[in-house]
GROMACS .gro file of N, CA and C in nm:
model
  267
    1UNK      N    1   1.776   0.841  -5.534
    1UNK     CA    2   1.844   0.891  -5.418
    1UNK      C    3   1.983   0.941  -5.451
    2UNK      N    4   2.078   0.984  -5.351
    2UNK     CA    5   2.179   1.064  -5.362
    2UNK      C    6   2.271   0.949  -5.297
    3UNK      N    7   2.391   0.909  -5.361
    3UNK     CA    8   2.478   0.793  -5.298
    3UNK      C    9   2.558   0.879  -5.191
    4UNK      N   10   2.558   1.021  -5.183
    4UNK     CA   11   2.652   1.076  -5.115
    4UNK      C   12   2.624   1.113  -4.965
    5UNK      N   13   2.434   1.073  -4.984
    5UNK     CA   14   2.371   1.083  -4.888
    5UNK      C   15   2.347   0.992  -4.763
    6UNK      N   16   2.370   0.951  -4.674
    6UNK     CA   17   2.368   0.850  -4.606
    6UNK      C   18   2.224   0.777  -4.566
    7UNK      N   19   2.152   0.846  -4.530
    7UNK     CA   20   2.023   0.873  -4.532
    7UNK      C   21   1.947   0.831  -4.630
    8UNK      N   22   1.983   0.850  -4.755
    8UNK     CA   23   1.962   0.813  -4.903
    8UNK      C   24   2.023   0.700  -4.922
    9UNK      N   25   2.080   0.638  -4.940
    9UNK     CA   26   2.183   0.520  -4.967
    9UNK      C   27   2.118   0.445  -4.840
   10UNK      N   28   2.084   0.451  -4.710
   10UNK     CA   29   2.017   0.364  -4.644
   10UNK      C   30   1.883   0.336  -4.653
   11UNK      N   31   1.801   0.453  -4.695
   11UNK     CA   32   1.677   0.422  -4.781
   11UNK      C   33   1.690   0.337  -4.896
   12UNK      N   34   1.766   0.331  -5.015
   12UNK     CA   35   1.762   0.286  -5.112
   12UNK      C   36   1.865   0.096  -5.055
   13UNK      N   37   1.871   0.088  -4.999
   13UNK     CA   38   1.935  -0.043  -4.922
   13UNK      C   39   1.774  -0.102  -4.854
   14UNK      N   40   1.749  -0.031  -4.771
   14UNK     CA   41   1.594  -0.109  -4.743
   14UNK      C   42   1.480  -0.139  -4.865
   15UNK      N   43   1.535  -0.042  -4.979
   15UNK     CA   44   1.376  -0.045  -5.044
   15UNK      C   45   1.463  -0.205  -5.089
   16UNK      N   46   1.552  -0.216  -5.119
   16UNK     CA   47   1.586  -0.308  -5.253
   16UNK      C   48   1.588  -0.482  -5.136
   17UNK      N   49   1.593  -0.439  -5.044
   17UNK     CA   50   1.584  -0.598  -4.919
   17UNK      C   51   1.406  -0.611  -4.905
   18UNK      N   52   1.372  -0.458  -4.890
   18UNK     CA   53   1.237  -0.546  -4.877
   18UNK      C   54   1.159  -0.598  -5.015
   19UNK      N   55   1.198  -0.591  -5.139
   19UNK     CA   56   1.179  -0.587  -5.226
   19UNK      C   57   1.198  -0.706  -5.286
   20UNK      N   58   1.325  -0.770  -5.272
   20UNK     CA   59   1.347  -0.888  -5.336
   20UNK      C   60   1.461  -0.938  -5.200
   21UNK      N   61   1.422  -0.923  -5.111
   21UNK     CA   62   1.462  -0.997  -4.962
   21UNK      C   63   1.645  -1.003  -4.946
   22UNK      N   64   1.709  -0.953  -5.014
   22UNK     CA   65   1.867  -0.949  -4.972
   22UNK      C   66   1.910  -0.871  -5.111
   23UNK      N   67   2.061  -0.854  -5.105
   23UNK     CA   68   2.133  -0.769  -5.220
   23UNK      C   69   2.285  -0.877  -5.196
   24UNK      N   70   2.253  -0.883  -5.334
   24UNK     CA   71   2.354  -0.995  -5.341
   24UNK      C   72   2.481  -0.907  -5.441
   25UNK      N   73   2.447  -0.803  -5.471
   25UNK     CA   74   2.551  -0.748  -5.601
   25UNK      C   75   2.513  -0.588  -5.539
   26UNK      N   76   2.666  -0.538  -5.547
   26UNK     CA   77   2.597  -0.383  -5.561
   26UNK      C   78   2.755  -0.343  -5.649
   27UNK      N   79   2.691  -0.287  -5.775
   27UNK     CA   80   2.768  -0.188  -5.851
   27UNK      C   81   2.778  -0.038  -5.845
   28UNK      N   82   2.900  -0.009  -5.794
   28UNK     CA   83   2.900   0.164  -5.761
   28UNK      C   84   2.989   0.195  -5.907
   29UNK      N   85   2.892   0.277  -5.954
   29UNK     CA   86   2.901   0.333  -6.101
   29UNK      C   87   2.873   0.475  -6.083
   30UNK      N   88   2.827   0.564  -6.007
   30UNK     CA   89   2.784   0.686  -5.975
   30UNK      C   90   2.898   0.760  -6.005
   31UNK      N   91   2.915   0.875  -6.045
   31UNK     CA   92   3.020   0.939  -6.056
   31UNK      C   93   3.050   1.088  -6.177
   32UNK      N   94   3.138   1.184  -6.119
   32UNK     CA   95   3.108   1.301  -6.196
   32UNK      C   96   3.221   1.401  -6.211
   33UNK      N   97   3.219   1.479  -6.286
   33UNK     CA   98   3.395   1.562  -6.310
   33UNK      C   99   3.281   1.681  -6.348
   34UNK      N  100   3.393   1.762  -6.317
   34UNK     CA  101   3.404   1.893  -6.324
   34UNK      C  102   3.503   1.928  -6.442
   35UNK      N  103   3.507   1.972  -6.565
   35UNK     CA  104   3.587   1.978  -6.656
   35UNK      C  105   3.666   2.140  -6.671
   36UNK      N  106   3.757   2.111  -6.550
   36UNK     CA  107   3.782   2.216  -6.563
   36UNK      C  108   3.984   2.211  -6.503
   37UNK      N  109   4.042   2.312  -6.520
   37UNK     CA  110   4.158   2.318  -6.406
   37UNK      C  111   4.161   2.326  -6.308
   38UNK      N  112   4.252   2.228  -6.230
   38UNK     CA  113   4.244   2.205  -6.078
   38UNK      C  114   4.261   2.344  -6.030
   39UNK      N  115   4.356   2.440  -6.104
   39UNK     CA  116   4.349   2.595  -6.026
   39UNK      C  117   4.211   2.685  -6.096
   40UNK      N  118   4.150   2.657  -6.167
   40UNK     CA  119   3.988   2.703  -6.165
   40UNK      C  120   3.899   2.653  -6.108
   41UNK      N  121   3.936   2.536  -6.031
   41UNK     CA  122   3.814   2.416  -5.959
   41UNK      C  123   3.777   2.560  -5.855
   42UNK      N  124   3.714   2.566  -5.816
   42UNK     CA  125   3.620   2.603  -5.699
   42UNK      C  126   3.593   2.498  -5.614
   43UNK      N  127   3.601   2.550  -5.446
   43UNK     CA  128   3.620   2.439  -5.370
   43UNK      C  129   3.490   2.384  -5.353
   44UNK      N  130   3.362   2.436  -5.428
   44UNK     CA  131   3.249   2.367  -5.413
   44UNK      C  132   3.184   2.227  -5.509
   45UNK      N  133   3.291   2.307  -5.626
   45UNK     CA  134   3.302   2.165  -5.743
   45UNK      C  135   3.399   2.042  -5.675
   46UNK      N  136   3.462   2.119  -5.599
   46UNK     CA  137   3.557   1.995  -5.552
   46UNK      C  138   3.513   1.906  -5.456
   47UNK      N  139   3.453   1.929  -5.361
   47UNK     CA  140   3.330   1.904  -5.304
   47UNK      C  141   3.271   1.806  -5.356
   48UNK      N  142   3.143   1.848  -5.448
   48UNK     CA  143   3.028   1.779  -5.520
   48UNK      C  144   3.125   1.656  -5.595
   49UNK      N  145   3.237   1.647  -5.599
   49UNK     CA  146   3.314   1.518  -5.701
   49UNK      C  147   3.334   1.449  -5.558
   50UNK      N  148   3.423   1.481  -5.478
   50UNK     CA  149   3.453   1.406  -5.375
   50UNK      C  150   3.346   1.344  -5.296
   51UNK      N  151   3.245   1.375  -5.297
   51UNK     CA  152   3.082   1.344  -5.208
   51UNK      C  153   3.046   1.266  -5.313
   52UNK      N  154   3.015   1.240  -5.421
   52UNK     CA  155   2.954   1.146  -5.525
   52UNK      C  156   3.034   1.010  -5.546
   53UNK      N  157   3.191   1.070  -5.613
   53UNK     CA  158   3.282   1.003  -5.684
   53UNK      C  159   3.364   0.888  -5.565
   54UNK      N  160   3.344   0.943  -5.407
   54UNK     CA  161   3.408   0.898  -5.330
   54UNK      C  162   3.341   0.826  -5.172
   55UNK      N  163   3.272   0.904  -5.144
   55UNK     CA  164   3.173   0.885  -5.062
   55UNK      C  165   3.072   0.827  -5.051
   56UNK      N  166   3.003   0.854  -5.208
   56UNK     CA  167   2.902   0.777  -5.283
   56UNK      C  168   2.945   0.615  -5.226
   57UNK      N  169   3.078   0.594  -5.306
   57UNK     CA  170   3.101   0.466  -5.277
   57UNK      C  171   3.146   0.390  -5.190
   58UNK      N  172   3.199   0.484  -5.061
   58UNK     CA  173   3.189   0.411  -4.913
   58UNK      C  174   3.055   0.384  -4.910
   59UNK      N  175   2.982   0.472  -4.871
   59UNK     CA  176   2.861   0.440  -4.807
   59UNK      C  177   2.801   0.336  -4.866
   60UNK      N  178   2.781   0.328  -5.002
   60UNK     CA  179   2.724   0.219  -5.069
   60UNK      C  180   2.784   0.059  -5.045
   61UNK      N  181   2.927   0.084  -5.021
   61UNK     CA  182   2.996  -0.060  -5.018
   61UNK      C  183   2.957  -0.115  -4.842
   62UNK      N  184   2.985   0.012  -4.734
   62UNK     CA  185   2.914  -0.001  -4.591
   62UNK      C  186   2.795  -0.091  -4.592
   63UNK      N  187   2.703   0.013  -4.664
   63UNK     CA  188   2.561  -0.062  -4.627
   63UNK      C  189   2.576  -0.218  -4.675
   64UNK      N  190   2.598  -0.238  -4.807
   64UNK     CA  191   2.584  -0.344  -4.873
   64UNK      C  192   2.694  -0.482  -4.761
   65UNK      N  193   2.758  -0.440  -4.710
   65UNK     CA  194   2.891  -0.498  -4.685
   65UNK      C  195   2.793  -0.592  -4.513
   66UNK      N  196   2.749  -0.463  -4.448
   66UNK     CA  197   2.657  -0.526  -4.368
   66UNK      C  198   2.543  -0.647  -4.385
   67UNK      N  199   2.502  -0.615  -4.507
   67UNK     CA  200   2.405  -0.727  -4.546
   67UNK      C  201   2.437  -0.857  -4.571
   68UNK      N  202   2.535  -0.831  -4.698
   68UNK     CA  203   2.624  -0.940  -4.733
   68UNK      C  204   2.680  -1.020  -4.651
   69UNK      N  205   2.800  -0.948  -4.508
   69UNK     CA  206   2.839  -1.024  -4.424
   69UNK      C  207   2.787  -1.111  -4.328
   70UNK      N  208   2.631  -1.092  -4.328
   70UNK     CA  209   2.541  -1.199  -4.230
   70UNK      C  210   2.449  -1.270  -4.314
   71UNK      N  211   2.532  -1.303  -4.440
   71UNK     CA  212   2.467  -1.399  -4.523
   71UNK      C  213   2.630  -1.482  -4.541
   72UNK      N  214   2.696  -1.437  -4.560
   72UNK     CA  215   2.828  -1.437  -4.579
   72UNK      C  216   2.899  -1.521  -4.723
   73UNK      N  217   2.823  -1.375  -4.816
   73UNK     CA  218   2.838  -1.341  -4.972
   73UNK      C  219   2.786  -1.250  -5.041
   74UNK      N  220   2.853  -1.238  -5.120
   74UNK     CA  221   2.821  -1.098  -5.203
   74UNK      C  222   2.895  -1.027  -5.254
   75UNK      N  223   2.913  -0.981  -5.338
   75UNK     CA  224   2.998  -0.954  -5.467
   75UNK      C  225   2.945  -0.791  -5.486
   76UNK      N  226   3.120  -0.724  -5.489
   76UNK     CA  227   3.061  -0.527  -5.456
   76UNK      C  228   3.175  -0.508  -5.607
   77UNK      N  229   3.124  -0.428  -5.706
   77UNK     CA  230   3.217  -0.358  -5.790
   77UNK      C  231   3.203  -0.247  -5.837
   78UNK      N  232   3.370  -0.209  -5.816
   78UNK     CA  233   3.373  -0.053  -5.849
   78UNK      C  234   3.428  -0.058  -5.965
   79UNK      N  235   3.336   0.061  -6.052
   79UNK     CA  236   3.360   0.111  -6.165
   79UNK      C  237   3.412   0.238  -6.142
   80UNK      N  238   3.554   0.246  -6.210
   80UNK     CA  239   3.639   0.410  -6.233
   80UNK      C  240   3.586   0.465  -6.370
   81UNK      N  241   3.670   0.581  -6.379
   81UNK     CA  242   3.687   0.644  -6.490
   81UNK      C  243   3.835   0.633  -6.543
   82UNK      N  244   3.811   0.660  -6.658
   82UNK     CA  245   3.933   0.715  -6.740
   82UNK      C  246   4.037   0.842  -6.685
   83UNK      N  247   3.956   0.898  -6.633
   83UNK     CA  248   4.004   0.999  -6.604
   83UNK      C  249   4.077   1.024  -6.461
   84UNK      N  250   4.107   0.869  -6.423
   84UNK     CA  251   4.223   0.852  -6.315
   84UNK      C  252   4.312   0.812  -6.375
   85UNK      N  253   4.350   0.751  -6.520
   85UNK     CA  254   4.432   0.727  -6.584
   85UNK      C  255   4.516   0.886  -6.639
   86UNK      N  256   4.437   0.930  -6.675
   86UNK     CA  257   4.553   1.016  -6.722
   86UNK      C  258   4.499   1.178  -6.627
   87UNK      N  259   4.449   1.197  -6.548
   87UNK     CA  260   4.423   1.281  -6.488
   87UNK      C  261   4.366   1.470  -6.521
   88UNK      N  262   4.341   1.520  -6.472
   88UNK     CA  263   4.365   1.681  -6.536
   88UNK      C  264   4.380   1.766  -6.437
   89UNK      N  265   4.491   1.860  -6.531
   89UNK     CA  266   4.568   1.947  -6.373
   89UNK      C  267   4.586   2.055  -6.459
   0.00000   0.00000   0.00000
């Protein structure tokens, strides 16, 4: 599925509850660059990073966050990149 998708990310939240009955861990690792200059980005690359890199991981922490909180536990981690450390412009 597509994490950027809501629709997708709530499908992939049911398959994994009915599957092994709760989600006790969710790692948001999804994520993608455009290797390019911020004044060559095209606003559609900019886009496709912000919907994956950002969105991806609301939605994923949402769904999960619902589950978790009416069990009340569960453990969510986000994985960055390097490439908030030193950036490209």
């Amino acid at each position: 599925g597509d994490v950027s998708k809501e629709a997708d990310v709530d499908a992939m939240m049911k398959t994994a509850v009915d599957k092994w009955g709760t989600i006790d861990v969710v790692v948001n690792n999804a994520g993608i660059t455009r290797d390019t200059l911020l004044i060559r980005m095209k606003k559609s690359q900019w886009d496709e990073v912000m919907d994956l890199n950002l969105t991806g991981v609301f939605l994923c922490t949402q769904a999960a966050t619902k589950i978790m909180m009416k069990k009340r536990k569960g453990r969510i981690i986000n994985i960055a990149s390097v490439v908030g450390l030193i950036g490209n412009i």
